[in-house]
Short mmCIF file of C-alpha atoms and ligand atoms in Angstrom, two decimals:
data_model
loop_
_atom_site.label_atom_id
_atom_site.label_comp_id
_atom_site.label_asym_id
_atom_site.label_seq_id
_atom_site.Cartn_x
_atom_site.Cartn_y
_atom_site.Cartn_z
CA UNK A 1 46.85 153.83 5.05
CA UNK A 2 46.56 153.94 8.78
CA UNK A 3 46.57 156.63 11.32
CA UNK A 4 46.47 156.32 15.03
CA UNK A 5 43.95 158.21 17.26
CA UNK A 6 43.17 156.21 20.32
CA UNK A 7 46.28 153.94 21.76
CA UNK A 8 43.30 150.69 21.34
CA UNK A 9 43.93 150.91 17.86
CA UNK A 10 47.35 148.99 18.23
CA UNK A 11 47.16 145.71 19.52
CA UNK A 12 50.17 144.50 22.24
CA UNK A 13 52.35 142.92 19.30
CA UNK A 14 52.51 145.90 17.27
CA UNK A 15 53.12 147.69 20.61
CA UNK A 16 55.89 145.38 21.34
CA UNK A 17 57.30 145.99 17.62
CA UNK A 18 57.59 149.47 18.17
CA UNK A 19 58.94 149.29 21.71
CA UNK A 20 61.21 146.80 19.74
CA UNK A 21 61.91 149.75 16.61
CA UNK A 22 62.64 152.52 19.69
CA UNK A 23 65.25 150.28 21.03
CA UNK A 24 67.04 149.27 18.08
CA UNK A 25 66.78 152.95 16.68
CA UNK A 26 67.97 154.05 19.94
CA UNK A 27 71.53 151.96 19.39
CA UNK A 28 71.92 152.04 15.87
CA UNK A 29 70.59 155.45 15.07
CA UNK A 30 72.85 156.22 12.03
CA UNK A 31 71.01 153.44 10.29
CA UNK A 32 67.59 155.67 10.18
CA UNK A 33 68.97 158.59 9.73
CA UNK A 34 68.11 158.70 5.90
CA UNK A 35 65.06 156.90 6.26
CA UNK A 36 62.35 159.60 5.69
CA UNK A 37 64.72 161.39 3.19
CA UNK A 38 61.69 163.01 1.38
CA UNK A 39 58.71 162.92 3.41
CA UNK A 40 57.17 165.89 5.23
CA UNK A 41 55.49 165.92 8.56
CA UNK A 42 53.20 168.43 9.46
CA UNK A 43 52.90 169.13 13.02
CA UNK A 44 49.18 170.88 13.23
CA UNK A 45 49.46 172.34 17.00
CA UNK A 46 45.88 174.16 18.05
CA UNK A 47 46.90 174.04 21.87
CA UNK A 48 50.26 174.94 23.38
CA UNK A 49 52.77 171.98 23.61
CA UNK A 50 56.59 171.70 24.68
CA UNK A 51 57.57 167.94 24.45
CA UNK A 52 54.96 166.29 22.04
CA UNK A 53 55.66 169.23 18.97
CA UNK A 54 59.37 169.28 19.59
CA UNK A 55 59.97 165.56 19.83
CA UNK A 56 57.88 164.96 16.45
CA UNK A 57 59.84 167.25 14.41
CA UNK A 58 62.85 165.96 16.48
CA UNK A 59 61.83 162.27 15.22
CA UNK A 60 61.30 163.40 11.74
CA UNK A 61 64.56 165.57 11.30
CA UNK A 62 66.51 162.51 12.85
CA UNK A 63 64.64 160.13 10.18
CA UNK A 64 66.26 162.75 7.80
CA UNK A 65 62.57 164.19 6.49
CA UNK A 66 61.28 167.79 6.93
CA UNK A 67 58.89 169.25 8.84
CA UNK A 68 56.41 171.85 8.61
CA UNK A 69 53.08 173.35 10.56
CA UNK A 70 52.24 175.85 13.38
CA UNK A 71 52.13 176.10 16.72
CA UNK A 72 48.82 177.81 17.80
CA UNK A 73 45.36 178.38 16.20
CA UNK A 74 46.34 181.83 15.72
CA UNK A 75 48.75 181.54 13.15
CA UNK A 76 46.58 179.07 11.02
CA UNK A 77 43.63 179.73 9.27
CA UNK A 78 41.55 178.06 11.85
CA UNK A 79 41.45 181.69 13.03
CA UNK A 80 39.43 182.47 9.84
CA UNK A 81 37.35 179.79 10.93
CA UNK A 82 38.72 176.91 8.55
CA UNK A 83 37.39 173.61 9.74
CA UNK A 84 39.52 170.82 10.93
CA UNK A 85 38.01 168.94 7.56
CA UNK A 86 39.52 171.47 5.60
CA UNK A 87 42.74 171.96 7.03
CA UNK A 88 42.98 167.91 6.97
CA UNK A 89 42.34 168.12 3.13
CA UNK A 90 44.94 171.39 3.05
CA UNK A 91 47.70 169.77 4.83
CA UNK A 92 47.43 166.31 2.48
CA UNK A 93 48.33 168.11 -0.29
CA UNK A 94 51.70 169.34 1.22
CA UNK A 95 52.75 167.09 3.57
CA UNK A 96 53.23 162.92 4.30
CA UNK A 97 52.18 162.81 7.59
CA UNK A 98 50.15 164.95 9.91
CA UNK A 99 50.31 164.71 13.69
CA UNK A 100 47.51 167.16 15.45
CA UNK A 101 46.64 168.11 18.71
CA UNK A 102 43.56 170.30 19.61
CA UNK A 103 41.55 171.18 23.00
CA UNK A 104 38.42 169.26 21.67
CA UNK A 105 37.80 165.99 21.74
CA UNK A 106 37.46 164.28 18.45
CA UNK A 107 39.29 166.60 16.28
CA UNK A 108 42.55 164.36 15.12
CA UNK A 109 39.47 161.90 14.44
CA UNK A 110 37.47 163.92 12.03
CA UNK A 111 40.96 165.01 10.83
CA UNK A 112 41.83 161.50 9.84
CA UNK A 113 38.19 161.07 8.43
CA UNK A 114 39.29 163.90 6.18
CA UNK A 115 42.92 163.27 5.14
CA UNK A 116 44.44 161.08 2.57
CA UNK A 117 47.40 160.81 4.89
CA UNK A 118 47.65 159.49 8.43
CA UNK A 119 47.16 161.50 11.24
CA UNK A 120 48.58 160.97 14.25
CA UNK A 121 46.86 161.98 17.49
CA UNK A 122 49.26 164.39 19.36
CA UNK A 123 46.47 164.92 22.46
CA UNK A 124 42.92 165.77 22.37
CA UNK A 125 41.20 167.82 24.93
CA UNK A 126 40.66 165.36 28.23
CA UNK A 127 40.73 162.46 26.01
CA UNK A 128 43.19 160.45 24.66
CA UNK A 129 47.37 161.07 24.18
CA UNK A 130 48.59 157.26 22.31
CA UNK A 131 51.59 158.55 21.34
CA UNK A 132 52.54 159.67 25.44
CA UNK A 133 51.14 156.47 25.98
CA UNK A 134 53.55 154.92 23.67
CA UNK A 135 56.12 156.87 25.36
CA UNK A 136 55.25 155.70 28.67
CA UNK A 137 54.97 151.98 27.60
CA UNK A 138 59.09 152.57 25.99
CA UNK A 139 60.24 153.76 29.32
CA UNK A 140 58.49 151.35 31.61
CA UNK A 141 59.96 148.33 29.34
CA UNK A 142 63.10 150.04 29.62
CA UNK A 143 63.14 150.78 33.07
CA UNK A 144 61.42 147.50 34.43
CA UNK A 145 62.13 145.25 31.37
CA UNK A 146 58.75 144.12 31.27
CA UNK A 147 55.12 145.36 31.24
CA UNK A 148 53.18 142.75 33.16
CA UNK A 149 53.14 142.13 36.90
CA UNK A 150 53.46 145.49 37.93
CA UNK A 151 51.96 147.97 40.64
CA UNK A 152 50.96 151.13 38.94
CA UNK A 153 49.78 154.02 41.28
CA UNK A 154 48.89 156.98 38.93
CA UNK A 155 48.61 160.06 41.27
CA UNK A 156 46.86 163.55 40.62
CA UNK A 157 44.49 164.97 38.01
CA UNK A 158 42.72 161.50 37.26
CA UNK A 159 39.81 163.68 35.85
CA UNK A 160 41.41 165.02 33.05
CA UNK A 161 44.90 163.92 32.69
CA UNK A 162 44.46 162.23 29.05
CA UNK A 163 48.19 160.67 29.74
CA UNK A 164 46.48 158.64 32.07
CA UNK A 165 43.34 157.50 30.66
CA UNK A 166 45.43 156.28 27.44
CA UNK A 167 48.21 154.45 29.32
CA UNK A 168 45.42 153.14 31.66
CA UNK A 169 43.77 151.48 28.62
CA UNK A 170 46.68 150.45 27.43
CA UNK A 171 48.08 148.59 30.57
CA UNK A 172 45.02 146.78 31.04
CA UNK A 173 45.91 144.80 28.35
CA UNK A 174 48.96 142.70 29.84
CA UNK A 175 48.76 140.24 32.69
CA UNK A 176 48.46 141.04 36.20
CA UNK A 177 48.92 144.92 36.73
CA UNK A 178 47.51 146.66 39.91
CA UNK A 179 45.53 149.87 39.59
CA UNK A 180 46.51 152.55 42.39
CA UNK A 181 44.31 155.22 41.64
CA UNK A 182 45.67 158.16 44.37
CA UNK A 183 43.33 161.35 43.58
CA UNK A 184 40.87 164.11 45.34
CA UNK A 185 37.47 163.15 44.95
CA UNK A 186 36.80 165.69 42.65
CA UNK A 187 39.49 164.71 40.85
CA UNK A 188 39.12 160.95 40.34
CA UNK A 189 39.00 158.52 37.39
CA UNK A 190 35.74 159.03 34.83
CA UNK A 191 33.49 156.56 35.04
CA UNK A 192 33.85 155.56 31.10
CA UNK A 193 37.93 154.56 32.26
CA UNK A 194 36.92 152.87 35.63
CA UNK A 195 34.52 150.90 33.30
CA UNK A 196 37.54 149.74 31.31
CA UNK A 197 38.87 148.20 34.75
CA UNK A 198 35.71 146.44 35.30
CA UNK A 199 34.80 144.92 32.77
CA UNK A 200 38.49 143.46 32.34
CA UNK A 201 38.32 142.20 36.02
CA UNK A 202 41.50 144.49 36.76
CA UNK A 203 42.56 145.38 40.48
CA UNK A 204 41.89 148.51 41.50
CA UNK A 205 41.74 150.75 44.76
CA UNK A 206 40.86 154.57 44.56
CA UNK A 207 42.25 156.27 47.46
CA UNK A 208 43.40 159.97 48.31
CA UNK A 209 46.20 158.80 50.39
CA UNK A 210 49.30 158.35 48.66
CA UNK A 211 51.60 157.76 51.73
CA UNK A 212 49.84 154.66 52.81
CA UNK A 213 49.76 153.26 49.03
CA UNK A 214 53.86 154.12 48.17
CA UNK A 215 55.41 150.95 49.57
CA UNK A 216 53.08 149.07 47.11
CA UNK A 217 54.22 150.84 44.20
CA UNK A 218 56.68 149.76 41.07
CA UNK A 219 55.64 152.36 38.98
CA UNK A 220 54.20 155.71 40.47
CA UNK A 221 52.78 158.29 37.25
CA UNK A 222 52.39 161.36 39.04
CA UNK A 223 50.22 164.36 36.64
CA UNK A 224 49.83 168.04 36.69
CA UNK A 225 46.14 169.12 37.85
CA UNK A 226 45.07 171.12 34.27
CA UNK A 227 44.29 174.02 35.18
CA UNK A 228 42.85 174.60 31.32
CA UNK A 229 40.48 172.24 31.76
CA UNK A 230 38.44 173.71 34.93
CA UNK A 231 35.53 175.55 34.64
CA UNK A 232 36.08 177.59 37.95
CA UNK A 233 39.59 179.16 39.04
CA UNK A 234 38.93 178.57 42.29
CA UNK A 235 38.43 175.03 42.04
CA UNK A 236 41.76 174.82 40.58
CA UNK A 237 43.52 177.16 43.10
CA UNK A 238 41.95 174.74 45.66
CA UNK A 239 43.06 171.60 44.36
CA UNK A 240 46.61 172.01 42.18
CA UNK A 241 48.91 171.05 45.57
CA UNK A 242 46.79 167.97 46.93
CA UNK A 243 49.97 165.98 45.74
CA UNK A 244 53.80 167.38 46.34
CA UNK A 245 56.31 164.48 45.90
CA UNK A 246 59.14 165.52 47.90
CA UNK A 247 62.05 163.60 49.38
CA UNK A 248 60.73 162.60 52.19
CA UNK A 249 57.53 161.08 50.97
CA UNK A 250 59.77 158.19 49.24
CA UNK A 251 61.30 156.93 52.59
CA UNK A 252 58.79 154.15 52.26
CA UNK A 253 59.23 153.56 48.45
CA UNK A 254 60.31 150.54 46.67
CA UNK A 255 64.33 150.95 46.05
CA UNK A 256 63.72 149.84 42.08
CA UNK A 257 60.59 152.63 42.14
CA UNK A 258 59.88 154.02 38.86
CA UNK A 259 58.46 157.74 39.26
CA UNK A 260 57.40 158.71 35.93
CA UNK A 261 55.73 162.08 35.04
CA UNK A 262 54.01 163.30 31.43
CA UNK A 263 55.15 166.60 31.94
CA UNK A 264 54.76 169.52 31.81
CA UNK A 265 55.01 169.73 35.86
CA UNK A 266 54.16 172.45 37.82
CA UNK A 267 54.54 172.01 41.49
CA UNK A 268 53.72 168.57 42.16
CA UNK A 269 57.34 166.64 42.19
CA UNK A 270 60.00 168.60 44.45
CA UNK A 271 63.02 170.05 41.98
CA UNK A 272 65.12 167.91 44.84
CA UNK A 273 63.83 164.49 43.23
CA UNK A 274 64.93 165.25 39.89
CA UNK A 275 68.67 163.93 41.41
CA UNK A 276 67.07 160.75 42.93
CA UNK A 277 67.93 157.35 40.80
CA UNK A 278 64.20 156.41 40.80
CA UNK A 279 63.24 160.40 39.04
CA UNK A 280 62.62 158.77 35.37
CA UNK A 281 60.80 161.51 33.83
CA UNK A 282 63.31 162.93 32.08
CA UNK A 283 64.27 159.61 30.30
CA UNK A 284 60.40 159.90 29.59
CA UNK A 285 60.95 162.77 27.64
CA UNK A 286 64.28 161.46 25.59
CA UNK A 287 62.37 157.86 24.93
CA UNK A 288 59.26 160.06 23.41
CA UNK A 289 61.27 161.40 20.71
CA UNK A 290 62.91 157.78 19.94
CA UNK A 291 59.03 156.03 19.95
CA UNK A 292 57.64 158.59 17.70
CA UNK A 293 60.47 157.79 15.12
CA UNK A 294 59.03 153.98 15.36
CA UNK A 295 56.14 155.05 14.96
CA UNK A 296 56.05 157.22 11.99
CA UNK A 297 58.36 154.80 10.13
CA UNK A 298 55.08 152.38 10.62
CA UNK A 299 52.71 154.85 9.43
CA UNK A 300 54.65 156.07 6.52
CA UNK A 301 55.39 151.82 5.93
CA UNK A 302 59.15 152.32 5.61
CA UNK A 303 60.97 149.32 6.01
N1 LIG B 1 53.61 165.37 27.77
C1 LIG B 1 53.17 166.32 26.94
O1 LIG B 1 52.22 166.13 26.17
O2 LIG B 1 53.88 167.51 27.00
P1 LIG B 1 53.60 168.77 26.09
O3 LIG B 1 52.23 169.29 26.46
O4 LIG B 1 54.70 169.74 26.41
O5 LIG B 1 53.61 168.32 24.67
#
């Protein structure tokens, strides 16, 4: 039995399988669609979520399974004070397959430490999100049709944006990717990431300038500064517009530019780009639900 809790845990061929599974799912779908007849999923949400909760139950309906779970720590008995051991041991004994997020770091972990099911890390705290990873790694193989040789500028929340530390783990695993690291300096990549970087021998420049970097770019990941995760309100109201894509700013892009986004955004990419051919966010957000199926099928072994 295997779960998944950091995106390290799956090496670049099982990566490619499942960008492989996403694909073929995503032209033959009727041929999955009674796959999980049976199996439960439990979606175990302590923190609010739009995309990751709805495109797991999505994935799991479309496999033809069942779902079941909540949606805050409110409704659970977490607000009892039921450890996440406990409610890993609970959920086993109901469902197939559990994916979790939770504000603190580690808790999917001692979750799958717990369970006699996998578990499936749906986000934890500032630290890791595989499964947005996964997503990300789907639409950049879709979009670019490969995932080496490529000019990433991630731009934002590089603090605490866990989108970015997991893809930025993941990408430094194929062949000759630039890092553009475009952030605030109080908002710039932790130390235990840049070390990642380093000790790989990957290129990287850290910069607050994202004009002078955009001609440079194949891929730009813009993130929402999270406002959750600052200790001091004013910090945040300081900081959340350092970076507004608008039209204008892409005068200088590449014409094949990728401009992909986690979501949820807040003010930091115009409404007016949504329109533009190179806006792939929303295809982010349609290839997440289509990755997850892959993905559970692997964790649940169904052929
Ligand atoms: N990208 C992402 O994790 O979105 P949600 O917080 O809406 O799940």
């Amino acid at each position: 039995m295997r779960s998944l809790i950091d995106i390290l845990e799956l090496d670049v061929t099982e990566i490619k399988e499942l960008i492989d599974k996403a694909n073929d799912i995503i032209a033959n779908p009727v041929k999955y669609s009674e796959k999980c007849r049976g199996k439960k999923l439990a979606t175990l949400f302590f923190e609010p979520s739009t995309r990751t909760r709805l495109s797991f139950e999505a994935a799991m309906y479309e496999l033809g399974g069942n779902v079941l779970g909540f949606s805050e720590a409110q409704s659970s008995s977490a607000a009892k004070g039921e450890s996440i051991a406990d409610t890993a041991k609970t959920t086993s004994c109901y469902a197939d397959i559990i994916a979790m997020r939770h504000p603190k770091e580690g808790a999917p972990l001692v979750a799958a430490m717990n369970a006699s099911i996998p578990v499936i890390n749906a986000g934890d705290g500032g630290h890791n999100h595989p499964t947005q990873t996964l997503t990300d790694l789907l639409t950049i193989f879709r979009e670019k049709g490969r995932l080496d040789n490529l000019t990433v500028g991630f731009c934002g929340d590089l603090k605490f944006g866990r989108t970015v530390h997991s893809l930025i783990n993941a990408l430094s695993r194929y062949e000759n990717i630039k890092f553009v690291l475009v952030s605030p300096e109080e908002l710039k990549l932790p130390s235990y990431v840049k070390e990642t970087l380093k000790k790989n021998n990957l290129e990287y420049v850290q910069t607050t300038d994202l004009d002078s970097v955009m001609p440079e770019l194949d891929i730009l990941y813009m993130t929402r500064v999270q406002r959750e995760r600052f200790f001091n309100e004013e910090d945040y109201l300081r900081l959340k517009d350092s970076y507004i894509l608008r039209p204008e700013r892409l005068n200088t892009a590449k014409a094949d530019l990728a401009i992909m986004h986690p979501l949820p955004r807040v003010n930091e990419i115009s409404v007016e780009i949504d329109s533009d051919p190179r806006a792939c966010y929303f295809k982010q957000v349609l290839n997440g639900k289509y990755i997850r199926m892959a993905l559970i099928l692997k964790l649940l072994e169904v052929e």
